[in-house]
Coordinates of C-alpha atoms in Angstrom, one line a residue:
Chain C
M20 CA 65.6 164.5 153.2
N21 CA 68.7 163.3 155.0
T22 CA 72.3 164.0 154.0
H23 CA 72.8 160.5 152.7
M24 CA 69.9 160.7 150.3
K25 CA 71.0 164.1 149.2
Q26 CA 74.6 162.9 148.5
N27 CA 73.3 160.0 146.5
L28 CA 71.1 162.3 144.5
W29 CA 73.9 164.7 143.7
G30 CA 76.2 161.8 142.8
Y31 CA 73.7 160.3 140.3
A32 CA 72.8 163.7 138.9
F33 CA 76.5 164.0 137.8
I34 CA 77.2 160.5 136.7
G35 CA 73.6 160.0 135.4
P36 CA 74.6 160.5 131.7
F37 CA 77.1 157.7 132.0
V38 CA 74.6 155.3 133.7
I39 CA 71.9 156.1 131.1
G40 CA 74.4 155.9 128.2
F41 CA 75.8 152.6 129.5
L42 CA 72.4 151.0 129.7
A43 CA 71.2 152.3 126.3
F44 CA 74.4 152.1 124.2
T45 CA 76.3 149.3 125.9
I46 CA 74.4 146.9 128.1
I47 CA 71.3 146.5 126.0
P48 CA 73.4 146.1 122.8
I49 CA 75.7 143.6 124.6
I50 CA 72.7 141.4 125.7
S51 CA 71.1 141.7 122.3
S52 CA 74.3 140.8 120.6
L53 CA 74.7 137.7 122.8
Y54 CA 71.1 136.7 121.9
F55 CA 71.8 137.3 118.1
S56 CA 74.9 135.2 118.3
F57 CA 72.6 132.1 118.9
T58 CA 70.3 133.0 116.0
S59 CA 70.1 133.3 112.2
Y60 CA 69.2 136.9 111.5
D61 CA 69.3 138.9 108.3
L62 CA 67.9 142.2 109.6
F63 CA 64.7 141.9 107.5
N64 CA 63.1 138.7 109.0
P65 CA 62.8 138.1 112.7
P66 CA 65.8 136.3 114.3
R67 CA 65.5 132.5 114.3
W68 CA 67.1 130.6 117.3
I69 CA 69.7 128.1 116.0
G70 CA 71.6 127.4 119.2
L71 CA 75.4 127.0 118.8
E72 CA 75.3 126.6 115.1
N73 CA 77.1 129.9 114.4
F74 CA 80.0 129.0 116.7
E75 CA 80.2 125.5 115.2
K76 CA 80.3 126.8 111.7
M77 CA 83.1 129.3 112.5
F78 CA 85.5 126.6 113.7
T79 CA 84.4 123.7 111.6
S80 CA 83.1 124.8 108.2
D81 CA 84.2 128.3 107.5
P82 CA 87.8 128.2 106.3
R83 CA 87.6 131.9 105.6
Y84 CA 86.9 132.6 109.3
L85 CA 89.9 130.5 110.4
H86 CA 92.1 132.2 107.8
S87 CA 91.0 135.6 109.0
L88 CA 91.7 134.7 112.6
R89 CA 95.1 133.3 111.7
I90 CA 96.2 136.4 109.8
T91 CA 94.9 138.7 112.6
F92 CA 97.0 136.8 115.1
I93 CA 100.0 137.2 112.8
Y94 CA 99.2 140.9 112.4
V95 CA 98.9 141.4 116.2
F96 CA 101.8 139.3 117.3
V97 CA 104.3 140.4 114.7
G98 CA 103.1 144.1 114.5
V99 CA 102.8 144.9 118.2
P100 CA 106.3 143.7 119.4
L101 CA 107.9 145.4 116.4
R102 CA 106.1 148.6 117.1
L103 CA 107.0 148.6 120.8
G104 CA 110.6 147.6 120.0
F105 CA 111.0 150.5 117.6
A106 CA 109.3 152.8 120.1
L107 CA 111.7 151.8 122.8
L108 CA 114.8 152.1 120.6
V109 CA 113.9 155.5 119.3
A110 CA 112.8 156.7 122.8
M111 CA 116.3 155.7 124.1
L112 CA 118.0 157.5 121.2
L113 CA 115.9 160.6 121.9
N114 CA 116.5 160.5 125.7
T115 CA 119.5 162.9 125.5
A116 CA 120.1 166.5 126.2
S117 CA 120.4 167.5 122.5
R118 CA 118.5 170.6 121.5
A119 CA 117.2 169.0 118.4
V120 CA 115.3 166.4 120.4
G121 CA 112.1 168.4 120.4
L122 CA 112.1 168.5 116.6
Y123 CA 112.9 164.8 116.3
R124 CA 110.2 163.9 118.8
T125 CA 107.6 165.7 116.7
M126 CA 108.9 164.1 113.5
Y127 CA 108.7 160.6 114.9
Y128 CA 105.3 161.3 116.4
L129 CA 103.7 162.6 113.2
P130 CA 103.0 159.1 111.6
S131 CA 101.0 158.2 114.7
L132 CA 99.1 161.5 114.5
I133 CA 97.8 160.9 111.0
G134 CA 98.1 157.1 110.8
G135 CA 94.5 156.2 111.4
S136 CA 93.2 158.4 108.6
V137 CA 91.9 157.3 105.2
A138 CA 94.4 159.7 103.6
V139 CA 97.3 157.7 105.0
A140 CA 95.8 154.4 104.0
I141 CA 95.4 155.8 100.5
M142 CA 99.0 156.9 100.6
W143 CA 100.2 153.5 101.8
R144 CA 98.2 151.8 99.0
N145 CA 100.0 153.9 96.5
I146 CA 103.6 153.8 97.8
F147 CA 103.3 150.0 97.7
G148 CA 101.9 149.9 94.2
D149 CA 103.7 148.1 91.4
E150 CA 105.4 151.4 90.4
G151 CA 105.4 152.8 93.9
I152 CA 108.3 154.3 95.7
V153 CA 108.8 151.2 97.9
N154 CA 109.5 149.0 94.8
L155 CA 111.7 151.8 93.4
A156 CA 113.7 151.8 96.6
L157 CA 114.0 148.0 96.5
L158 CA 115.0 148.1 92.8
S159 CA 117.8 150.7 93.6
M160 CA 119.1 148.3 96.2
G161 CA 119.2 145.6 93.7
I162 CA 116.2 143.7 95.1
D163 CA 113.5 142.5 92.8
P164 CA 110.3 144.5 93.1
I165 CA 107.5 142.8 95.1
R166 CA 104.0 142.6 93.9
W167 CA 102.4 143.8 97.2
F168 CA 98.9 143.5 95.8
G169 CA 99.5 140.2 94.1
D170 CA 100.6 138.1 97.0
P171 CA 98.5 137.6 100.2
T172 CA 101.6 137.4 102.5
A173 CA 103.1 140.5 101.0
A174 CA 99.8 142.3 101.4
L175 CA 99.6 141.4 105.1
W176 CA 103.2 142.6 105.6
M177 CA 102.2 145.9 104.0
L178 CA 99.6 146.3 106.8
I179 CA 102.1 145.3 109.4
F180 CA 104.5 147.9 108.1
L181 CA 101.8 150.5 108.3
S182 CA 101.2 149.6 112.0
V183 CA 104.9 149.6 112.8
W184 CA 105.3 153.0 111.0
Q185 CA 103.0 154.5 113.7
F186 CA 105.2 153.7 116.7
G187 CA 105.3 157.4 117.7
S188 CA 102.7 157.5 120.4
S189 CA 104.2 154.5 122.3
M190 CA 107.6 156.2 121.8
L191 CA 106.3 159.3 123.6
I192 CA 105.1 157.2 126.5
F193 CA 108.4 155.4 126.7
L194 CA 110.3 158.7 126.6
A195 CA 108.3 160.0 129.6
G196 CA 109.0 156.8 131.4
L197 CA 112.8 157.0 130.6
K198 CA 112.9 160.5 131.9
S199 CA 111.5 159.4 135.2
I200 CA 114.3 156.9 135.9
P201 CA 116.8 158.5 138.3
Q202 CA 120.1 159.3 136.6
S203 CA 121.9 158.2 139.8
Y204 CA 121.1 154.5 139.1
Y205 CA 123.0 154.6 135.8
E206 CA 125.9 156.6 137.5
A207 CA 126.1 154.0 140.2
A208 CA 126.1 151.2 137.7
S209 CA 128.8 152.9 135.7
V210 CA 131.0 153.2 138.8
D211 CA 130.6 149.5 139.2
G212 CA 131.7 149.0 135.6
A213 CA 128.4 147.8 134.2
S214 CA 128.2 147.6 130.4
F215 CA 125.6 149.2 128.2
F216 CA 123.6 146.0 127.9
Q217 CA 123.8 145.3 131.7
K218 CA 122.4 148.7 132.3
F219 CA 119.7 148.2 129.7
F220 CA 118.5 144.8 131.1
N221 CA 119.0 145.6 134.8
I222 CA 117.9 149.2 135.0
T223 CA 116.0 150.4 131.9
I224 CA 113.8 147.4 131.3
P225 CA 112.8 146.8 134.9
M226 CA 112.1 150.5 135.6
L227 CA 110.1 150.8 132.4
S228 CA 108.2 147.5 132.7
P229 CA 104.9 149.0 134.1
V230 CA 104.8 151.3 131.1
I231 CA 105.7 148.4 128.7
L232 CA 102.8 146.4 130.3
F233 CA 100.4 149.2 129.8
N234 CA 101.5 149.7 126.2
A235 CA 101.4 146.0 125.4
I236 CA 97.8 145.7 126.6
M237 CA 96.5 148.8 124.9
Q238 CA 98.3 148.1 121.6
T239 CA 97.2 144.5 121.5
I240 CA 93.6 145.4 121.9
A241 CA 93.8 148.1 119.4
A242 CA 95.6 146.0 116.9
F243 CA 93.1 143.2 117.2
M244 CA 90.3 145.7 116.2
T245 CA 92.2 147.2 113.2
F246 CA 89.7 148.1 110.5
V247 CA 90.4 151.2 108.5
P248 CA 93.8 150.3 106.9
A249 CA 92.5 146.8 105.8
F250 CA 89.3 148.3 104.5
I251 CA 90.9 151.1 102.5
I252 CA 94.0 149.3 101.3
S253 CA 92.0 146.4 99.9
K254 CA 89.1 148.6 98.8
G255 CA 86.8 146.8 101.1
T256 CA 87.5 143.3 99.7
G257 CA 90.1 142.0 102.2
G258 CA 92.1 140.8 99.1
P259 CA 94.3 139.7 97.5
L260 CA 93.1 136.2 98.2
D261 CA 91.9 137.4 101.7
G262 CA 95.4 138.4 102.6
T263 CA 94.2 141.5 104.3
L264 CA 90.9 140.1 105.6
L265 CA 91.5 141.1 109.3
Y266 CA 89.0 140.0 111.8
S267 CA 87.1 143.3 112.0
L268 CA 86.9 143.6 108.3
Y269 CA 85.5 140.0 107.9
L270 CA 83.0 140.7 110.7
F271 CA 81.9 143.9 109.0
K272 CA 81.5 142.1 105.7
Q273 CA 79.5 139.2 107.3
G274 CA 77.2 141.8 109.0
F275 CA 76.8 144.6 106.5
E276 CA 77.6 143.0 103.1
F277 CA 76.1 139.5 103.5
F278 CA 73.6 140.5 106.3
H279 CA 74.5 137.5 108.4
M280 CA 73.9 139.5 111.6
G281 CA 73.7 136.4 113.8
Y282 CA 77.0 135.1 112.5
A283 CA 78.7 138.5 112.8
S284 CA 77.4 138.8 116.4
A285 CA 78.8 135.4 117.2
M286 CA 82.1 136.6 115.7
A287 CA 82.1 139.7 117.9
W288 CA 81.6 137.6 121.0
V289 CA 84.5 135.3 120.1
M290 CA 86.6 138.4 119.5
L291 CA 85.6 139.7 123.0
I292 CA 86.6 136.4 124.6
I293 CA 89.9 136.3 122.7
I294 CA 90.7 139.9 123.8
A295 CA 89.8 139.1 127.4
I296 CA 92.0 136.0 127.3
L297 CA 94.9 137.9 125.8
T298 CA 94.6 140.7 128.2
S299 CA 94.5 138.3 131.2
L300 CA 97.5 136.4 129.9
I301 CA 99.5 139.6 129.6
F302 CA 98.4 140.6 133.1
L303 CA 99.2 137.2 134.6
S304 CA 102.6 137.1 132.9
S305 CA 103.3 140.6 134.3
K306 CA 104.1 139.3 137.8
Y307 CA 107.2 137.6 136.3
W308 CA 108.6 140.6 134.5
V309 CA 106.9 143.8 135.7
H310 CA 108.7 145.6 138.5
Y311 CA 106.9 148.0 140.8
E312 CA 108.9 150.5 142.8
S313 CA 106.6 150.4 145.9
E314 CA 107.2 146.7 146.4
G315 CA 110.9 147.5 147.1
G316 CA 112.0 145.4 144.1
K317 CA 112.1 141.7 143.5
Chain H
M5 CA 137.3 166.9 113.8
K6 CA 137.2 166.1 117.5
P7 CA 135.8 162.7 118.4
K8 CA 133.0 164.4 120.5
H9 CA 131.8 166.3 117.4
M10 CA 132.1 163.3 115.2
K11 CA 129.9 161.4 117.6
K12 CA 127.3 164.2 117.6
L13 CA 127.3 164.3 113.8
I14 CA 126.8 160.6 113.5
Y15 CA 123.9 160.8 116.0
H16 CA 122.1 163.6 114.0
V17 CA 122.7 161.9 110.6
L18 CA 121.3 158.7 112.0
V19 CA 118.4 160.0 114.0
G20 CA 117.5 162.8 111.7
G21 CA 118.0 160.7 108.6
F22 CA 115.7 158.0 109.9
A23 CA 113.0 160.6 110.8
I24 CA 113.1 162.0 107.2
L25 CA 112.9 158.5 105.8
L26 CA 109.8 157.8 107.9
L27 CA 108.2 161.0 106.7
Y28 CA 109.2 160.6 103.1
P29 CA 105.9 159.0 102.0
V30 CA 104.0 162.0 103.3
F31 CA 106.3 164.4 101.4
W32 CA 105.9 162.2 98.4
L33 CA 102.1 162.3 98.7
L34 CA 102.2 166.1 99.1
M35 CA 104.5 166.6 96.1
S36 CA 102.6 164.1 93.9
S37 CA 99.4 166.1 94.5
F38 CA 101.1 169.0 92.5
K39 CA 102.1 166.7 89.6
V40 CA 100.0 166.1 86.5
S41 CA 98.0 162.9 87.3
E42 CA 99.5 160.9 84.4
Q43 CA 103.0 161.8 85.5
I44 CA 102.7 160.7 89.1
F45 CA 103.9 157.1 88.8
I46 CA 106.1 157.8 85.8
T47 CA 108.1 160.3 87.8
A48 CA 107.6 158.6 91.2
D49 CA 111.3 158.7 91.8
V50 CA 111.5 162.5 91.5
L51 CA 110.1 164.5 94.5
I52 CA 109.8 167.9 92.9
P53 CA 106.9 168.3 90.5
D54 CA 107.7 169.5 87.0
P55 CA 105.5 171.2 85.9
F56 CA 104.1 172.3 89.2
V57 CA 100.3 172.3 88.8
F58 CA 97.3 173.1 91.1
G59 CA 94.7 171.4 88.8
N60 CA 94.4 168.4 91.0
Y61 CA 93.1 170.5 93.8
A62 CA 90.6 172.2 91.5
Q63 CA 89.4 168.9 90.2
G64 CA 89.3 167.1 93.6
W65 CA 87.4 170.0 95.1
Q66 CA 84.5 169.5 92.6
G67 CA 83.7 166.3 94.6
F68 CA 81.0 164.0 93.2
G69 CA 77.8 164.8 91.4
D70 CA 76.4 167.9 92.9
Y71 CA 78.5 167.9 96.0
S72 CA 81.8 169.7 96.2
F73 CA 84.5 168.7 98.7
G74 CA 83.5 171.8 100.7
V75 CA 80.2 170.1 101.5
F76 CA 82.1 167.1 102.9
I77 CA 84.3 169.3 105.0
K78 CA 81.3 171.2 106.3
N79 CA 79.6 167.9 107.2
T80 CA 82.7 166.7 109.0
A81 CA 83.1 170.0 110.8
V82 CA 79.5 169.8 112.1
F83 CA 80.0 166.2 113.1
V84 CA 83.2 167.1 115.0
L85 CA 81.6 170.2 116.6
F86 CA 78.6 168.3 118.0
V87 CA 80.7 165.4 119.4
L88 CA 83.1 167.9 120.9
I89 CA 80.4 169.8 122.8
G90 CA 79.0 166.5 123.9
H91 CA 82.3 165.2 125.2
L92 CA 83.3 168.4 127.0
I93 CA 80.0 168.7 128.9
S94 CA 79.2 165.1 129.7
C95 CA 82.8 163.9 130.5
S96 CA 83.5 166.9 132.8
L97 CA 80.2 166.3 134.7
I98 CA 80.7 162.6 135.0
A99 CA 84.4 162.9 136.0
F100 CA 83.5 165.4 138.7
G101 CA 80.9 163.0 140.1
F102 CA 83.4 160.1 140.2
A103 CA 86.3 162.2 141.5
R104 CA 84.6 164.3 144.1
L105 CA 81.2 163.0 145.3
K106 CA 80.5 160.2 147.7
F107 CA 77.5 158.1 146.8
A108 CA 76.3 154.6 147.0
G109 CA 77.5 152.5 144.1
R110 CA 80.3 154.9 143.0
N111 CA 83.0 152.2 143.0
F112 CA 80.7 149.9 141.1
W113 CA 80.0 152.3 138.3
F114 CA 83.7 153.4 138.1
A115 CA 84.7 149.8 137.6
I116 CA 82.0 149.4 135.0
M117 CA 83.4 152.5 133.2
I118 CA 86.9 151.1 133.2
M119 CA 85.6 147.9 131.8
T120 CA 83.9 149.6 128.9
L121 CA 87.3 151.1 128.0
M122 CA 88.3 147.7 126.8
L123 CA 85.1 146.7 125.1
P124 CA 85.5 146.2 121.4
Y125 CA 83.1 148.3 119.4
E126 CA 82.2 145.3 117.3
V127 CA 80.3 143.7 120.2
V128 CA 77.8 146.6 120.3
M129 CA 77.9 147.6 116.7
I130 CA 75.2 145.4 115.3
P131 CA 72.6 145.9 118.0
Q132 CA 73.3 149.7 118.0
Y133 CA 72.7 149.7 114.3
I134 CA 69.4 147.9 114.8
I135 CA 68.4 150.3 117.6
F136 CA 69.2 153.4 115.5
A137 CA 67.4 151.9 112.6
E138 CA 64.3 151.3 114.8
L139 CA 64.4 154.9 116.0
G140 CA 64.6 156.1 112.3
W141 CA 67.9 157.7 112.9
L142 CA 69.8 156.1 110.0
N143 CA 71.2 158.4 107.4
S144 CA 71.5 161.2 109.9
L145 CA 74.2 162.5 112.3
K146 CA 72.2 161.4 115.4
P147 CA 73.7 157.9 115.8
L148 CA 77.2 159.4 115.5
V149 CA 76.6 162.3 117.8
V150 CA 74.0 161.4 120.4
P151 CA 76.2 158.8 122.3
A152 CA 78.8 161.6 122.8
Y153 CA 76.4 163.3 125.2
F154 CA 76.7 160.3 127.5
G155 CA 80.4 160.4 128.2
H156 CA 83.4 158.6 126.7
P157 CA 85.3 156.3 129.1
F158 CA 88.8 157.4 128.0
F159 CA 88.2 161.1 128.6
I160 CA 86.2 160.5 131.8
F161 CA 89.2 158.6 133.2
L162 CA 91.6 161.3 132.0
L163 CA 89.5 164.0 133.7
V164 CA 89.0 162.0 136.9
Q165 CA 92.8 161.6 137.2
F166 CA 93.3 165.3 136.7
I167 CA 90.6 166.4 139.2
R168 CA 92.1 164.2 141.8
T169 CA 95.3 166.3 141.7
I170 CA 93.3 169.4 142.7
P171 CA 93.4 170.0 146.5
R172 CA 90.0 169.2 148.2
E173 CA 90.5 172.3 150.4
L174 CA 89.3 174.4 147.5
D175 CA 86.0 172.6 147.3
E176 CA 85.6 172.8 151.1
A177 CA 86.3 176.5 151.2
A178 CA 83.8 177.1 148.5
I179 CA 81.1 175.1 150.3
I180 CA 81.7 177.1 153.5
D181 CA 81.3 180.2 151.4
G182 CA 77.8 178.9 150.5
C183 CA 78.4 177.1 147.1
N184 CA 76.3 174.1 146.4
T185 CA 77.7 171.0 144.7
F186 CA 76.9 172.3 141.2
S187 CA 78.7 175.6 141.8
V188 CA 81.7 173.8 143.1
Y189 CA 81.8 172.0 139.8
Y190 CA 81.1 175.0 137.7
R191 CA 83.0 177.7 139.5
I192 CA 85.9 175.9 141.1
I193 CA 86.7 172.7 139.3
L194 CA 85.8 173.5 135.7
P195 CA 88.2 176.5 135.4
L196 CA 91.0 174.5 136.9
I197 CA 90.7 171.5 134.5
T198 CA 91.0 173.5 131.3
P199 CA 94.3 171.8 130.3
A200 CA 92.7 168.3 130.6
L201 CA 89.6 169.6 128.7
A202 CA 91.9 170.9 126.0
T203 CA 93.4 167.4 125.7
T204 CA 89.9 166.0 125.6
A205 CA 88.9 168.4 122.8
I206 CA 92.0 167.8 120.7
F207 CA 91.8 164.0 120.8
T208 CA 88.0 164.2 120.2
F209 CA 88.8 166.2 117.2
Y210 CA 91.4 163.7 115.9
W211 CA 89.3 160.6 116.4
T212 CA 86.1 162.1 115.1
W213 CA 87.7 163.7 112.0
D214 CA 89.3 160.4 111.1
N215 CA 86.3 158.2 112.0
L216 CA 85.4 156.0 109.0
L217 CA 83.4 153.0 110.4
G218 CA 80.7 155.1 112.0
P219 CA 79.9 157.2 109.0
V220 CA 80.1 154.2 106.7
L221 CA 77.6 152.4 108.9
F222 CA 75.1 155.2 109.4
L223 CA 75.3 157.7 106.5
N224 CA 74.3 156.8 102.9
S225 CA 73.4 159.8 100.9
P226 CA 76.4 161.6 99.4
S227 CA 75.0 165.0 100.6
K228 CA 75.8 163.8 104.2
Y229 CA 79.2 162.2 103.5
T230 CA 82.2 163.1 105.7
V231 CA 85.7 163.7 104.4
S232 CA 86.8 160.1 105.3
M233 CA 83.9 158.7 103.3
A234 CA 84.5 161.1 100.4
L235 CA 88.1 159.9 100.2
N236 CA 86.9 156.3 100.2
M237 CA 84.6 157.2 97.3
F238 CA 87.6 158.6 95.4
L239 CA 89.2 155.3 95.9
S240 CA 86.2 153.2 94.7
N241 CA 85.9 155.5 91.7
E242 CA 89.7 155.2 91.0
T243 CA 89.6 154.6 87.3
V244 CA 92.2 155.3 84.7
S245 CA 94.6 157.8 86.3
N246 CA 92.8 160.1 88.5
W247 CA 95.3 159.8 91.4
G248 CA 96.1 163.5 91.4
A249 CA 92.7 164.6 92.6
M250 CA 92.6 161.8 95.2
F251 CA 96.1 162.8 96.5
A252 CA 95.1 166.4 96.6
M253 CA 92.0 165.8 98.7
S254 CA 94.0 163.4 101.0
I255 CA 96.3 166.3 101.6
V256 CA 93.4 168.7 102.2
S257 CA 92.0 166.2 104.8
L258 CA 95.3 166.1 106.7
V259 CA 95.7 169.9 106.9
P260 CA 93.3 170.5 109.8
V261 CA 95.0 167.7 111.7
F262 CA 98.4 169.3 111.3
I263 CA 97.2 172.8 112.1
I264 CA 95.6 171.6 115.4
F265 CA 98.7 169.6 116.2
F266 CA 101.1 172.5 115.7
I267 CA 99.0 174.9 117.7
F268 CA 98.4 172.6 120.6
Q269 CA 101.5 170.4 120.4
R270 CA 102.2 170.7 124.2
Y271 CA 98.8 169.3 125.1
V272 CA 99.1 166.5 122.6
V273 CA 102.5 165.4 123.8
E274 CA 101.5 165.7 127.5
G275 CA 98.2 163.9 126.9
I276 CA 100.0 160.9 125.4
S277 CA 102.9 160.9 127.8
T278 CA 100.9 161.1 131.0
S279 CA 97.7 159.2 130.2
G280 CA 98.6 157.0 127.3
L281 CA 96.0 158.3 125.0
K282 CA 96.4 156.7 121.7
G283 CA 97.5 159.3 119.2

């Protein structure tokens, strides 16, 4: 056996589990899912080919689908920028030499640590209840209590707040990024008489832009797939009036509550395409705002 | 007071105060779990329970039917343990292959792996469900655990990055000393990547412990329920005013997460700061 063969054998011996797992748990399911998306399939009878009917139905005769898509976009495009904005603001506040910073960093990170759990979703449900502490706080500030579970818009905001509350992990990434910006840049700018905002927009943002790009992409994808909070907070219904019927939850209900496996598969494919388009758009836009050191600046 | 001290004071009041405000709901949940159920929302504006009772914990621990909350914790621990072993073995092997070995198709498979990082689970969920149903694996841990033995793209990527920082001279010296490829992995690389393996273990723990969708899809008898599913059950059974027990068990479900965090804080913070793992 020659060395080439031997090298290949060793290589595949090590990555073999990935290759097998990819074929079994990813590529076969992807192809099947594509096939199901063109069928009517209820899990108990064999799939029946219906061509593009599922996709047509989604965009022409399923208002619930369009509603779900719309509120998911609101959830993503309001929630992610707010979350990243908070993360950057707090990271800048914590980027000082104070000894208490370690403690603050932990405190701000904790919501992210536990945020994906059922326990926190239950907590959220209860603090936003009619007699919950959020309404008590509003009342004490002289604002009328809000019926968070009575109004679909308020309910969606409740989910957005939960997502923003977990800005801690992005904050940690920003903090690491801020620490890697050479202090001399700021000192030179100060000597030249730059204001805080000039330093922020001309040093901090450009230097941090690759990290912001990474965060924006990962958080957008994750936000688009949000399931647990919507499922728990609405007790699996997506209510009130479909106000919390995020895309993943509606897909889950179509598949495992109504057993419309073909329709749910078609929804999954549209989701994949939307995520691919969003990711590419963020990437394409990056050449206008992301600054890489190695290029020697713009 | 000197202006400098004044500035410092304002900073701590602002930054510390905002941190406490953010964590207030968690304190509220904790304190409410020691209140008498009927009192929780009547006294929602008071943090300290009066009287201070442990009854909610006793009641919640009874679980449902014949299954105490201890059963759900044990189920979840077994689930986590098997996934953990799977990730540590498979991800380290695969990462070593990608980071150190030269073979035909390496770049192709690496690109594929990066692509699977971004693949929404929803796309494979339904066919996976059908495959596992065909195999007769429903209502068992197998569909949740077996895939872990075939690697997880996030951790493979993390480990590849880490292995690349280890000087290749170490491998070469070992090979001259007569090590074969497997011994290089086992004797040289594996001991050196323990920090990255720790990060892998910690995040595997978090994600598996919190996992709800997987168990909801694949488990249906209460004897096999995980903690997440049991909490979901509490919520669907939420009748008159049984919040106390539900809050108490929510707190119980968070305790292991906090313990792991406070022991391994350094790895968690570094894992997120350097690789962008989602916390």
